Coordinates of C-alpha atoms in Angstrom, one line a residue:
X1012 CA 57.4 -15.1 82.4
X1013 CA 54.2 -16.6 81.4
X1014 CA 52.2 -13.6 82.7
X1015 CA 54.5 -11.2 80.8
X1016 CA 54.0 -13.2 77.6
X1017 CA 50.3 -13.2 78.0
X1018 CA 50.2 -9.5 78.6
X1019 CA 52.2 -8.8 75.4
X1020 CA 49.9 -11.1 73.5
X1021 CA 46.8 -9.2 74.7
X1022 CA 48.4 -5.9 73.7
X1023 CA 49.2 -7.2 70.2
X1024 CA 45.6 -8.4 69.7
X1025 CA 44.3 -5.1 70.9
X1026 CA 46.5 -3.3 68.3
X1027 CA 45.3 -5.6 65.6
X1028 CA 41.7 -5.0 66.5
X1029 CA 42.2 -1.2 66.5
X1030 CA 43.8 -1.4 63.0
X1031 CA 41.0 -3.6 61.7
X1032 CA 38.4 -1.2 63.1
X1033 CA 40.1 1.8 61.5
X1034 CA 40.3 -0.1 58.2
X1035 CA 36.6 -1.0 58.3
X1036 CA 35.5 2.6 58.9
X1037 CA 37.9 3.9 56.3
X1038 CA 36.6 1.5 53.6
X1039 CA 33.0 2.2 54.6
X1040 CA 33.7 5.9 54.2
X1041 CA 35.2 5.4 50.8
X1042 CA 32.2 3.3 49.7
X1043 CA 29.8 6.0 51.0
X1044 CA 31.6 8.8 49.2
X1045 CA 31.7 6.7 46.0
X1046 CA 27.9 6.1 46.3
X1047 CA 27.2 9.8 46.9
X1048 CA 29.3 10.7 43.9
X1049 CA 27.5 8.2 41.7
X1050 CA 24.1 9.3 42.9
X1051 CA 25.0 12.9 42.2
X1052 CA 26.4 12.1 38.8
X1053 CA 23.3 10.1 37.9
X1054 CA 21.1 13.0 39.0
X1055 CA 23.0 15.4 36.9
X1056 CA 23.1 13.0 34.0
X1057 CA 19.4 12.4 34.2
X1058 CA 18.8 16.2 34.4
X1059 CA 21.0 16.7 31.4
X1060 CA 19.4 13.8 29.5
X1061 CA 15.9 15.0 30.2
X1062 CA 14.8 16.8 27.1
X1063 CA 13.5 20.3 27.1
X1064 CA 9.8 20.9 26.8
X1065 CA 10.1 22.3 23.3
X1066 CA 12.0 19.1 22.2
X1067 CA 9.0 17.0 23.4
X1068 CA 6.6 19.0 21.4
X1069 CA 8.8 19.1 18.3
X1070 CA 9.3 15.3 18.5
X1071 CA 5.6 14.7 18.6
X1072 CA 5.1 17.0 15.6
X1073 CA 8.0 15.4 13.7
X1074 CA 6.6 12.0 14.3
X1075 CA 3.2 13.0 12.8
X1076 CA 4.8 14.7 9.8
X1077 CA 6.9 11.6 9.1
X1078 CA 4.0 9.3 9.5
X1079 CA 1.4 11.1 7.5
X1080 CA 3.2 13.5 5.1
X1081 CA 6.8 13.0 4.5
X1082 CA 6.3 10.3 1.8
X1083 CA 3.9 12.3 -0.2
X1084 CA 5.3 15.8 -0.4
X1085 CA 8.2 17.7 -1.8
X1086 CA 8.2 20.9 0.2
X1087 CA 6.8 21.9 3.6
X1088 CA 5.8 25.3 5.1
X1089 CA 5.7 26.2 8.8
X1090 CA 3.2 29.0 9.3
X1091 CA 3.1 30.9 12.6
X1092 CA -0.2 32.7 13.1
X1093 CA -1.0 34.9 16.1
X1094 CA 1.1 36.2 18.9
X1095 CA 4.8 35.4 18.9
X1096 CA 6.1 33.1 21.6
X1097 CA 9.5 32.0 22.6
X1098 CA 8.2 28.6 23.4
X1099 CA 6.6 28.3 19.9
X1100 CA 9.8 29.6 18.3
X1101 CA 11.8 26.9 20.1
X1102 CA 9.4 24.2 18.9
X1103 CA 9.5 25.5 15.3
X1104 CA 13.3 25.6 15.4
X1105 CA 13.5 22.0 16.5
X1106 CA 11.0 20.8 13.9
X1107 CA 12.5 22.8 11.1
X1108 CA 16.0 21.5 11.9
X1109 CA 14.6 18.0 11.7
X1110 CA 12.6 18.4 8.5
X1111 CA 15.3 20.2 6.6
X1112 CA 17.4 17.0 6.7
X1113 CA 14.9 15.4 4.3
X1114 CA 12.8 18.1 2.5
X1115 CA 13.0 21.8 1.9
X1116 CA 11.2 23.7 4.6
X1117 CA 10.2 27.4 4.9
X1118 CA 9.2 29.4 7.9
X1119 CA 6.7 32.3 7.8
X1120 CA 5.2 34.6 10.5
X1121 CA 1.9 36.1 9.6
X1122 CA -0.6 38.3 11.5
X1123 CA -3.2 38.4 8.7
X1124 CA -4.3 35.5 6.6
X1125 CA -4.2 37.7 3.5
X1126 CA -0.4 37.9 3.9
X1127 CA -0.1 34.2 3.3
X1128 CA 0.7 33.4 -0.3
X1129 CA 0.7 29.7 0.0
X1130 CA 1.4 27.4 -2.9
X1131 CA -1.5 25.0 -3.0
X1132 CA 0.6 22.0 -3.9
X1133 CA 2.6 22.2 -0.7
X1134 CA 1.9 21.0 2.8
X1135 CA 2.0 23.1 5.9
X1136 CA 2.1 23.0 9.6
X1137 CA 0.2 26.0 11.1
X1138 CA 1.1 27.0 14.6
X1139 CA -1.7 28.9 16.4
X1140 CA -0.9 30.4 19.7
X1141 CA -4.2 30.3 21.5
X1142 CA -7.9 29.4 21.2
X1143 CA -8.7 33.1 20.5
X1144 CA -6.5 33.0 17.5
X1145 CA -8.2 29.8 16.4
X1146 CA -11.6 31.4 16.6
X1147 CA -10.5 34.3 14.5
X1148 CA -8.7 32.1 12.0
X1149 CA -11.1 32.6 9.1
X1150 CA -9.8 31.7 5.6
X1151 CA -12.8 32.5 3.4
X1152 CA -10.7 34.4 0.9
X1153 CA -8.3 31.5 0.6
X1154 CA -11.2 29.1 0.2
X1155 CA -12.4 31.1 -2.8
X1156 CA -8.9 31.0 -4.2
X1157 CA -8.9 27.2 -4.0
X1158 CA -12.4 27.0 -5.6
X1159 CA -11.5 29.3 -8.5
X1160 CA -8.1 27.8 -9.1
X1161 CA -7.6 25.2 -11.9
X1162 CA -5.2 23.1 -9.9
X1163 CA -6.0 19.4 -9.9
X1164 CA -5.5 17.9 -6.5
X1165 CA -3.9 14.6 -7.3
X1166 CA -1.5 12.7 -5.2
X1167 CA 1.1 15.0 -3.6
X1168 CA -0.7 18.1 -4.9
X1169 CA -3.5 17.8 -2.3
X1170 CA -3.3 20.4 0.4
X1171 CA -2.3 18.9 3.7
X1172 CA -2.4 20.8 7.0
X1173 CA -1.5 20.1 10.5
X1174 CA -2.6 22.6 13.1
X1175 CA -0.8 22.8 16.5
X1176 CA -2.6 24.8 19.2
X1177 CA -0.6 25.6 22.3
X1178 CA -2.9 27.2 25.0
X1179 CA -5.6 24.6 25.5
X1180 CA -6.7 24.1 29.1
X1181 CA -8.9 21.1 28.5
X1182 CA -10.3 18.7 25.9
X1183 CA -13.7 20.1 26.5
X1184 CA -12.6 23.6 25.7
X1185 CA -11.0 22.4 22.5
X1186 CA -14.1 20.6 21.4
X1187 CA -16.4 23.5 22.2
X1188 CA -14.3 25.7 19.8
X1189 CA -14.3 23.2 16.9
X1190 CA -17.9 22.2 17.3
X1191 CA -19.0 25.8 16.8
X1192 CA -22.6 26.7 17.2
X1193 CA -22.7 29.0 14.2
X1194 CA -21.4 26.4 11.8
X1195 CA -21.4 28.6 8.7
X1196 CA -19.2 31.1 10.3
X1197 CA -16.7 28.3 11.0
X1198 CA -17.1 26.8 7.5
X1199 CA -13.4 26.5 6.9
X1200 CA -13.2 23.5 9.3
X1201 CA -16.5 21.9 8.5
X1202 CA -17.3 22.4 4.9
X1203 CA -14.0 22.3 3.1
X1204 CA -12.2 19.9 5.5
X1205 CA -9.2 22.1 5.0
X1206 CA -7.2 20.8 8.0
X1207 CA -6.4 17.2 8.3
X1208 CA -5.1 16.9 11.8
X1209 CA -5.0 18.9 15.0
X1210 CA -2.3 18.6 17.7
X1211 CA -3.1 20.2 21.0
X1212 CA -1.3 20.1 24.3
X1213 CA -3.2 19.4 27.5
X1214 CA -1.3 21.2 30.3
X1215 CA -3.1 19.3 33.1
X1216 CA -2.3 15.8 31.7
X1217 CA 1.1 16.9 30.2
X1218 CA 0.2 15.1 27.0
X1219 CA -0.1 16.0 23.3
X1220 CA -3.1 14.7 21.6
X1221 CA -3.5 14.0 17.8
X1222 CA -7.1 14.3 16.7
X1223 CA -9.1 14.7 13.6
X1224 CA -12.3 16.8 13.6
X1225 CA -15.8 16.2 12.2
X1226 CA -15.5 12.5 11.8
X1227 CA -18.7 11.9 9.8
X1228 CA -20.5 15.2 10.2
X1229 CA -22.2 17.3 7.5
X1230 CA -24.3 20.4 7.7
X1231 CA -27.4 18.2 7.1
X1232 CA -26.7 16.0 10.1
X1233 CA -25.1 18.1 12.8
X1234 CA -23.0 15.3 14.2
X1235 CA -19.7 17.3 14.4
X1236 CA -17.6 15.0 16.4
X1237 CA -13.9 14.8 17.3
X1238 CA -11.9 11.6 17.1
X1239 CA -8.7 11.3 19.2
X1240 CA -6.2 9.2 17.2
X1241 CA -3.3 9.1 19.6
X1242 CA -1.6 10.7 22.5
X1243 CA 2.1 11.6 23.1
X1244 CA 3.5 11.4 26.6
X1245 CA 6.1 14.0 27.2
X1246 CA 7.8 12.0 29.9
X1247 CA 8.2 8.8 27.9
X1248 CA 8.7 10.6 24.6
X1249 CA 6.5 8.0 22.8
X1250 CA 3.0 7.8 21.3
X1251 CA 0.8 5.5 23.2
X1252 CA -0.5 3.7 20.1
X1253 CA 0.9 3.2 16.7
X1254 CA -0.4 5.8 14.3
X1255 CA -1.6 3.0 12.0
X1256 CA -4.4 1.9 14.3
X1257 CA -7.3 4.0 13.2
X1258 CA -10.5 2.9 14.8
X1259 CA -13.3 1.8 12.5
X1260 CA -16.8 3.0 12.9
X1261 CA -19.8 0.8 13.6
X1262 CA -22.6 3.4 13.9
X1263 CA -23.0 6.7 12.1
X1264 CA -26.2 7.5 14.0
X1265 CA -28.3 8.1 10.9
X1266 CA -25.9 10.8 9.7
X1267 CA -26.0 11.7 6.0
X1268 CA -22.8 10.6 4.2
X1269 CA -22.1 12.2 0.8
X1270 CA -21.0 9.8 -2.0
X1271 CA -19.5 11.4 -5.0
X1272 CA -20.6 9.5 -8.1
X1273 CA -17.7 10.0 -10.5
X1274 CA -14.7 8.4 -12.0
X1275 CA -14.0 5.5 -9.7
X1276 CA -17.4 4.0 -8.8
X1277 CA -19.8 2.1 -11.1
X1278 CA -23.3 3.3 -10.9
X1279 CA -25.9 2.5 -13.5
X1280 CA -28.3 5.4 -14.1
X1281 CA -31.7 4.0 -14.6
X1282 CA -33.6 7.2 -15.1
X1283 CA -32.4 10.5 -16.5
X1284 CA -30.3 12.8 -14.4
X1285 CA -32.2 15.5 -12.6
X1286 CA -29.8 18.5 -12.3
X1287 CA -31.7 19.9 -9.4
X1288 CA -31.6 16.8 -7.2
X1289 CA -29.5 13.9 -8.2
X1290 CA -31.0 11.9 -5.3
X1291 CA -34.3 11.8 -7.2
X1292 CA -32.5 9.8 -9.9
X1293 CA -32.8 6.1 -9.6
X1294 CA -29.5 4.2 -9.5
X1295 CA -28.5 0.7 -10.0
X1296 CA -25.3 -1.3 -10.2
X1297 CA -22.8 -2.9 -7.9
X1298 CA -21.7 0.1 -5.8
X1299 CA -25.2 1.4 -5.3
X1300 CA -26.3 -2.0 -3.9
X1301 CA -23.2 -2.2 -1.7
X1302 CA -23.8 1.2 -0.3
X1303 CA -27.4 0.4 0.4
X1304 CA -26.4 -2.7 2.3
X1305 CA -23.8 -0.9 4.3
X1306 CA -26.1 2.0 5.1
X1307 CA -28.5 -0.4 6.8
X1308 CA -25.7 -2.0 8.7
X1309 CA -23.8 1.1 9.8
X1310 CA -26.9 3.3 10.2
X1311 CA -26.2 6.2 7.8
X1312 CA -28.1 7.9 5.1
X1313 CA -26.4 7.9 1.7
X1314 CA -26.4 11.2 -0.2
X1315 CA -25.2 11.2 -3.8
X1316 CA -23.4 14.0 -5.7
X1317 CA -22.7 13.8 -9.4
X1318 CA -19.3 14.6 -10.8
X1319 CA -18.7 16.5 -14.0
X1320 CA -17.7 13.5 -16.0
X1321 CA -19.5 10.1 -16.0
X1322 CA -16.8 7.5 -16.4
X1323 CA -17.5 4.9 -13.9
X1324 CA -16.0 1.5 -13.0
X1325 CA -16.0 -0.8 -10.0
X1326 CA -13.1 -0.6 -7.7
X1327 CA -12.9 -2.7 -4.5
X1328 CA -9.9 -3.5 -2.4
X1329 CA -9.2 -5.7 0.6
X1330 CA -6.1 -3.8 1.7
X1331 CA -3.0 -5.7 2.9
X1332 CA -2.6 -3.0 5.6
X1333 CA -5.3 -4.8 7.5
X1334 CA -4.8 -8.4 8.6
X1335 CA -7.3 -10.6 6.7
X1336 CA -8.1 -12.6 9.8
X1337 CA -9.0 -9.5 11.8
X1338 CA -10.9 -7.2 9.6
X1339 CA -12.6 -7.2 6.2
X1340 CA -12.1 -3.9 4.4
X1341 CA -14.5 -2.9 1.6
X1342 CA -13.0 0.0 -0.3
X1343 CA -15.1 2.2 -2.4
X1344 CA -13.5 5.3 -4.0
X1345 CA -15.4 8.5 -3.5
X1346 CA -12.9 10.6 -5.5
X1347 CA -10.2 11.3 -2.9
X1348 CA -9.0 14.3 -4.8
X1349 CA -11.9 16.6 -4.2
X1350 CA -12.5 18.9 -1.3
X1351 CA -16.3 18.7 -1.6
X1352 CA -16.8 15.5 0.5
X1353 CA -18.3 15.3 4.0
X1354 CA -17.6 11.6 4.3
X1355 CA -16.3 9.4 7.1
X1356 CA -12.7 9.7 7.8
X1357 CA -10.3 7.1 6.4
X1358 CA -10.0 4.0 8.6
X1359 CA -7.0 2.7 6.6
X1360 CA -3.7 4.3 5.4
X1361 CA -4.0 3.8 1.7
X1362 CA -5.2 5.5 -1.4
X1363 CA -5.6 4.6 -5.0
X1364 CA -5.2 6.4 -8.3
X1365 CA -6.2 5.5 -11.8
X1366 CA -4.0 6.5 -14.7
X1367 CA -4.6 5.9 -18.4
X1368 CA -1.8 4.5 -20.6
X1369 CA -1.4 3.0 -24.0
X1370 CA 0.8 0.2 -25.0
X1371 CA 1.3 -1.5 -28.4
X1372 CA -0.7 -4.7 -28.8
X1373 CA 1.2 -7.6 -27.1
X1374 CA 3.4 -9.9 -29.1
X1375 CA 2.5 -13.6 -29.9
X1376 CA 4.2 -16.5 -28.1
X1377 CA 6.7 -18.2 -30.4
X1378 CA 6.5 -22.0 -30.9
X1379 CA 9.6 -22.5 -28.8
X1380 CA 8.0 -20.6 -25.9
X1381 CA 4.9 -22.8 -26.2
X1382 CA 7.0 -25.9 -25.4
X1383 CA 7.1 -24.9 -21.8
X1384 CA 3.6 -23.5 -21.5
X1385 CA 1.6 -26.7 -20.7
X1386 CA 3.1 -26.9 -17.2
X1387 CA 4.1 -24.3 -14.7
X1388 CA 7.6 -24.0 -13.3
X1389 CA 6.9 -26.1 -10.2
X1390 CA 5.6 -29.0 -12.3
X1391 CA 8.6 -28.8 -14.6
X1392 CA 10.9 -29.0 -11.6
X1393 CA 9.0 -31.9 -10.2
X1394 CA 9.2 -33.8 -13.6
X1395 CA 13.0 -33.1 -13.9
X1396 CA 13.6 -34.4 -10.4
X1397 CA 11.4 -37.5 -11.0
X1398 CA 13.2 -38.5 -14.2
X1399 CA 16.6 -37.4 -12.8
X1400 CA 16.2 -39.7 -9.8
X1401 CA 14.9 -42.5 -12.1
X1402 CA 18.0 -42.6 -14.3
X1403 CA 20.3 -41.9 -11.4
X1404 CA 18.9 -45.0 -9.7
X1405 CA 19.3 -47.1 -12.8
X1406 CA 22.9 -45.9 -13.2
X1407 CA 23.7 -46.6 -9.6
X1408 CA 22.2 -50.1 -9.7
X1409 CA 24.6 -51.0 -12.5
X1410 CA 27.4 -51.2 -10.0
X1411 CA 25.4 -53.5 -7.6
X1412 CA 25.7 -57.3 -7.6
X1413 CA 23.7 -59.2 -10.2
X1414 CA 21.3 -60.6 -7.6
X1415 CA 20.1 -57.1 -6.6
X1416 CA 19.8 -56.0 -10.3
X1417 CA 17.7 -59.1 -11.0
X1418 CA 15.3 -58.4 -8.1
X1419 CA 14.7 -54.8 -9.2
X1420 CA 15.0 -54.9 -13.0
X1421 CA 14.0 -58.5 -13.7
X1422 CA 16.0 -61.5 -14.9
X1423 CA 16.1 -61.0 -18.6
X1424 CA 16.3 -57.1 -18.7
X1425 CA 19.7 -56.1 -19.9
X1426 CA 19.2 -52.3 -20.8
X1427 CA 16.8 -50.7 -18.2
X1428 CA 17.9 -47.1 -19.0
X1429 CA 16.8 -47.5 -22.7
X1430 CA 13.5 -49.1 -21.5
X1431 CA 12.7 -46.2 -19.2
X1432 CA 13.4 -43.7 -22.0
X1433 CA 11.2 -45.7 -24.4
X1434 CA 8.4 -45.8 -21.9
X1435 CA 8.5 -42.0 -21.6
X1436 CA 8.2 -41.6 -25.4
X1437 CA 5.5 -44.3 -25.6
X1438 CA 7.6 -47.0 -27.3
X1439 CA 6.3 -50.5 -26.6
X1440 CA 8.4 -52.9 -24.5
X1441 CA 9.7 -56.0 -26.4
X1442 CA 10.6 -57.9 -23.2
X1443 CA 8.8 -57.5 -19.8
X1444 CA 10.1 -58.8 -16.5
X1445 CA 8.4 -61.9 -15.2
X1446 CA 9.0 -61.2 -11.5
X1447 CA 6.2 -59.4 -9.5
X1448 CA 8.2 -56.5 -8.1
X1449 CA 9.9 -55.3 -11.3
X1450 CA 6.6 -55.8 -13.2
X1451 CA 4.6 -53.7 -10.7
X1452 CA 7.3 -51.0 -10.8
X1453 CA 7.3 -50.9 -14.6
X1454 CA 3.5 -50.6 -14.7
X1455 CA 3.5 -47.7 -12.3
X1456 CA 6.2 -45.9 -14.3
X1457 CA 4.2 -46.5 -17.6
X1458 CA 1.0 -45.1 -16.0
X1459 CA 2.9 -42.0 -14.7
X1460 CA 4.5 -41.3 -18.1
X1461 CA 1.2 -41.9 -19.9
X1462 CA -0.5 -39.2 -17.9
X1463 CA 2.4 -36.7 -18.3
X1464 CA 2.8 -37.3 -22.0
X1465 CA -0.9 -37.2 -22.7
X1466 CA -1.4 -33.9 -20.9
X1467 CA 1.6 -32.3 -22.5
X1468 CA 0.6 -33.4 -26.0
X1469 CA -3.0 -32.3 -25.7
X1470 CA -2.1 -28.9 -24.3
X1471 CA 0.6 -28.5 -27.0
X1472 CA -1.9 -29.2 -29.8
X1473 CA -4.2 -26.6 -28.2
X1474 CA -1.4 -24.0 -28.0
X1475 CA -0.1 -24.8 -31.5
X1476 CA -3.5 -24.2 -33.1
X1477 CA -3.9 -20.9 -31.3
X1478 CA -2.2 -17.6 -31.8
X1479 CA -1.6 -16.7 -28.1
X1480 CA -0.7 -13.2 -27.1
X1481 CA 1.6 -12.4 -24.2
X1482 CA 0.0 -10.7 -21.2
X1483 CA -0.2 -6.9 -21.2
X1484 CA 1.1 -4.8 -18.2
X1485 CA -1.6 -4.2 -15.6
X1486 CA 0.4 -2.0 -13.1
X1487 CA 3.4 0.1 -12.7
X1488 CA 5.3 -2.9 -11.3
X1489 CA 4.5 -4.8 -14.5
X1490 CA 5.9 -2.0 -16.6
X1491 CA 9.1 -2.3 -14.6
X1492 CA 9.3 -6.1 -14.8
X1493 CA 8.5 -6.2 -18.6
X1494 CA 11.2 -3.6 -19.3
X1495 CA 8.9 -0.9 -20.8
X1496 CA 10.1 2.5 -21.6
X1497 CA 7.6 5.1 -20.2
X1498 CA 6.9 8.2 -22.3
X1499 CA 5.4 11.1 -20.4
X1500 CA 4.6 14.7 -21.3
X1501 CA 7.4 16.9 -20.2
X1502 CA 4.8 19.2 -18.6
X1503 CA 3.9 16.3 -16.3
X1504 CA 7.4 14.8 -15.9
X1505 CA 7.8 15.9 -12.3
X1506 CA 4.5 14.4 -11.3
X1507 CA 5.2 11.0 -12.9
X1508 CA 8.7 11.1 -11.5
X1509 CA 7.3 11.4 -8.0
X1510 CA 5.0 8.4 -8.8
X1511 CA 7.5 6.1 -10.4
X1512 CA 10.3 6.9 -8.0
X1513 CA 8.4 5.0 -5.3
X1514 CA 9.3 1.9 -7.2
X1515 CA 12.2 0.6 -9.1
X1516 CA 11.8 3.2 -11.8
X1517 CA 11.6 2.2 -15.5
X1518 CA 13.3 4.3 -18.1
X1519 CA 11.4 7.6 -18.5
X1520 CA 11.5 9.7 -21.7
X1521 CA 9.8 13.1 -21.8
X1522 CA 8.2 14.2 -25.0
X1523 CA 6.6 17.3 -26.4
X1524 CA 3.5 17.0 -28.6
X1525 CA 5.8 16.8 -31.7
X1526 CA 8.1 14.3 -30.2
X1527 CA 5.2 12.2 -29.0
X1528 CA 3.9 11.7 -32.6
X1529 CA 7.4 10.5 -33.7
X1530 CA 7.7 8.0 -30.8
X1531 CA 4.1 6.8 -31.5
X1532 CA 4.8 6.2 -35.2
X1533 CA 8.1 4.3 -34.6
X1534 CA 6.5 2.1 -31.9
X1535 CA 3.4 1.5 -34.0
X1536 CA 5.4 0.4 -37.0
X1537 CA 7.6 -1.9 -35.0
X1538 CA 10.8 -0.1 -35.9
X1539 CA 12.0 0.0 -32.3
X1540 CA 13.0 -3.0 -30.2
X1541 CA 12.0 -1.2 -27.0
X1542 CA 8.5 -1.5 -25.6
X1543 CA 6.8 1.8 -24.9
X1544 CA 4.0 2.8 -22.5
X1545 CA 2.4 6.1 -23.2
X1546 CA 0.8 7.9 -20.2
X1547 CA -1.9 9.9 -21.8
X1548 CA -4.4 12.7 -21.4
X1549 CA -8.0 12.6 -22.6
X1550 CA -7.0 14.8 -25.5
X1551 CA -4.6 12.2 -26.8
X1552 CA -7.0 9.3 -26.9
X1553 CA -8.1 9.9 -30.4
X1554 CA -4.6 9.6 -31.8
X1555 CA -4.0 6.1 -30.4
X1556 CA -6.8 4.0 -31.9
X1557 CA -4.5 1.2 -32.9
X1558 CA -3.0 1.0 -29.5
X1559 CA -4.3 -1.1 -26.6
X1560 CA -5.7 1.2 -23.9
X1561 CA -6.6 0.4 -20.3
X1562 CA -6.9 1.9 -16.9
X1563 CA -3.8 1.4 -14.7
X1564 CA -4.6 0.9 -11.0
X1565 CA -1.8 2.2 -8.8
X1566 CA -1.8 1.4 -5.1
X1567 CA -0.2 4.0 -2.9
X1568 CA 0.9 3.2 0.6
X1569 CA 0.1 6.7 1.9
X1570 CA -1.0 7.9 5.3
X1571 CA -4.2 9.7 4.8
X1572 CA -6.6 11.3 7.2
X1573 CA -10.1 10.5 6.0
X1574 CA -11.2 7.1 5.0
X1575 CA -12.2 5.5 1.8
X1576 CA -13.3 2.4 3.6
X1577 CA -15.4 1.2 6.5
X1578 CA -13.9 -1.8 8.4
X1579 CA -16.1 -4.5 9.9
X1580 CA -15.2 -7.7 11.7
X1581 CA -15.1 -10.9 9.8
X1582 CA -17.8 -13.5 9.9
X1583 CA -20.7 -11.1 10.4
X1584 CA -23.9 -10.6 8.4
X1585 CA -22.5 -7.7 6.4
X1586 CA -19.6 -9.7 5.1
X1587 CA -21.8 -12.5 3.9
X1588 CA -24.2 -10.1 2.2
X1589 CA -21.4 -8.3 0.4
X1590 CA -19.7 -11.6 -0.7
X1591 CA -23.0 -12.9 -2.0
X1592 CA -23.5 -9.7 -3.9
X1593 CA -20.0 -9.7 -5.5
X1594 CA -20.4 -13.4 -6.4
X1595 CA -23.6 -12.6 -8.2
X1596 CA -22.1 -9.7 -10.0
X1597 CA -19.1 -11.8 -11.2
X1598 CA -21.3 -14.7 -12.3
X1599 CA -23.6 -12.3 -14.2
X1600 CA -20.7 -10.9 -16.2
X1601 CA -20.9 -7.4 -14.9
X1602 CA -17.5 -7.7 -13.5
X1603 CA -15.5 -8.9 -16.5
X1604 CA -12.0 -8.6 -15.1
X1605 CA -11.1 -10.0 -11.7
X1606 CA -7.4 -9.9 -10.9
X1607 CA -5.2 -10.1 -7.9
X1608 CA -2.4 -7.5 -7.6
X1609 CA -1.1 -7.3 -4.1
X1610 CA -4.7 -6.8 -2.9
X1611 CA -7.9 -8.0 -4.5
X1612 CA -9.5 -5.4 -6.8
X1613 CA -12.2 -5.6 -9.3
X1614 CA -11.5 -3.4 -12.3
X1615 CA -13.4 -3.1 -15.6
X1616 CA -10.9 -2.6 -18.4
X1617 CA -11.7 0.3 -20.7
X1618 CA -10.7 -1.7 -23.8
X1619 CA -11.0 -5.4 -24.1
X1620 CA -7.7 -7.2 -24.8
X1621 CA -7.5 -8.9 -28.3
X1622 CA -8.7 -12.5 -28.2
X1623 CA -6.6 -15.5 -29.2
X1624 CA -7.5 -16.8 -32.6
X1625 CA -7.7 -20.5 -33.7
X1626 CA -6.1 -21.7 -36.9
X1627 CA -4.8 -24.8 -38.7
X1628 CA -1.2 -26.1 -38.1
X1629 CA 1.3 -25.3 -40.8
X1630 CA 4.9 -26.4 -41.5
X1631 CA 6.1 -23.2 -39.8
X1632 CA 4.4 -24.3 -36.6
X1633 CA 6.2 -27.6 -36.7
X1634 CA 9.6 -26.1 -37.4
X1635 CA 10.7 -26.4 -33.8
X1636 CA 9.9 -30.2 -33.9
X1637 CA 12.3 -30.8 -36.8
X1638 CA 15.0 -28.6 -35.1
X1639 CA 14.7 -30.7 -32.0
X1640 CA 14.8 -34.0 -34.0
X1641 CA 17.9 -33.0 -35.9
X1642 CA 19.5 -31.9 -32.6
X1643 CA 19.0 -35.4 -31.2
X1644 CA 20.3 -37.0 -34.3

């Protein structure tokens, strides 16, 4: 019986083991199939998610357009020059689709440059199929059109081009084409600096490179170099570096840099101007000295060109786009609106523009407004908190036991609140505490009130005897904050709209020549409550002699391709030399207007603000005092 039971038991265990084995293999098979399915789906998914080659190129181009162009332009052109290509067409379709979401974009195929009727206030991307097409891409006729046109290249009206070249086998081949032996035959790229950026695709490295050409070259120097700004990896779909990080230049190898002496830079002409050679003319002044110092430090030869109009002023900026603890930027404007510069490329992404505007002479401060003027807002808040806590403490101690009040106020002091108020107004105390602690507290409070009262009274007397004028606007932001109504010529309305729309726009009224006179008379006679700012032309200056006139500096956060500045590390010899020079210029009175607006700039106002005038106090000046006295009564 026992043997039979043991046999049945062994058979049962064997069946269980067989079932467990089957279940193990079955579950393993299911896991394997699930793993294979997931791997297959991931592979398909990764293949589907991997972008097409044309999408990689288009993303690189779109990033550059957004970074350097999109904030400055209204329309964009895509120009395809050379052989047609399905690949190029795919790229153009992708970029056009992306750009059309933000700005109007056109697409043109041309085989001859003469067929291109480009509006010179628009930007363009030029797609060039191959290096051969690039060699043949001569635009002399278009250069002459630009030279002969009367278009002023300000702000968004500057021509901006981005050239994308597809078939480039190596970086060396690309550089050999740009640094052409016969430079005059390739003058479009060297002389006029017509193209700002080049994008080329290196098939061996599978990368797209963003470069600028002829970094600091000129035909006098022969240093025609290429600067790589960034590279775009097709696999990662990212630029390796941020597009903001332009390298600065420490050595120009004796190259000749052309400085345009016009509009924005203050040069003092010591001798008469020699039309044949301006460099025979002796210069002086702040910018001349600064350039001489920098030429020794950076090893370049300055070459000066004279503009048509001599209307100079100093303009220096330490831009906020560069961290102050990393770099020191000295900004000198060479007239960024001209094509005739063979200067170093911009190291920073900013530009500046000067506008002329008239505003009516600023109003005088009223006597009531002068009450608050002796102290700033922070001081007034501190004083209110101090006296508020003083009277709150006195009020709270009234509910404490008599022993505590005696220790703090003194034994015979029955009305401490009135005593504190009397001390503030300088009223003598009839009864002083005899205990040490309350006596010391009272002396400290008397000393504090004496200082505050004396400062306020002395400043108030100074203000009351002076007709003080309110500050005038010094920037576009000031026009907005001070609620000015901006009057612009209707012919320039679009241009000023583009400028002002970058900020919280003030009210803009367009005027014709006739309407301008009407607005001018009304504002001048004070018949309107609104404050007007007139953006003017040179022709209008004679009609506004009774108006305050000044130059309005406007800082644009634009992405440009060629530098107005040379960056140098802090705490070096150059920085100390320049700081010493600027300090000397300020102390000598040459720089008569130093102001901080976002960044430091030194700007010489075209017209000096009206000075405050001293006079004797009258009953009208003391009117506010009687009003306040009656109010207390």
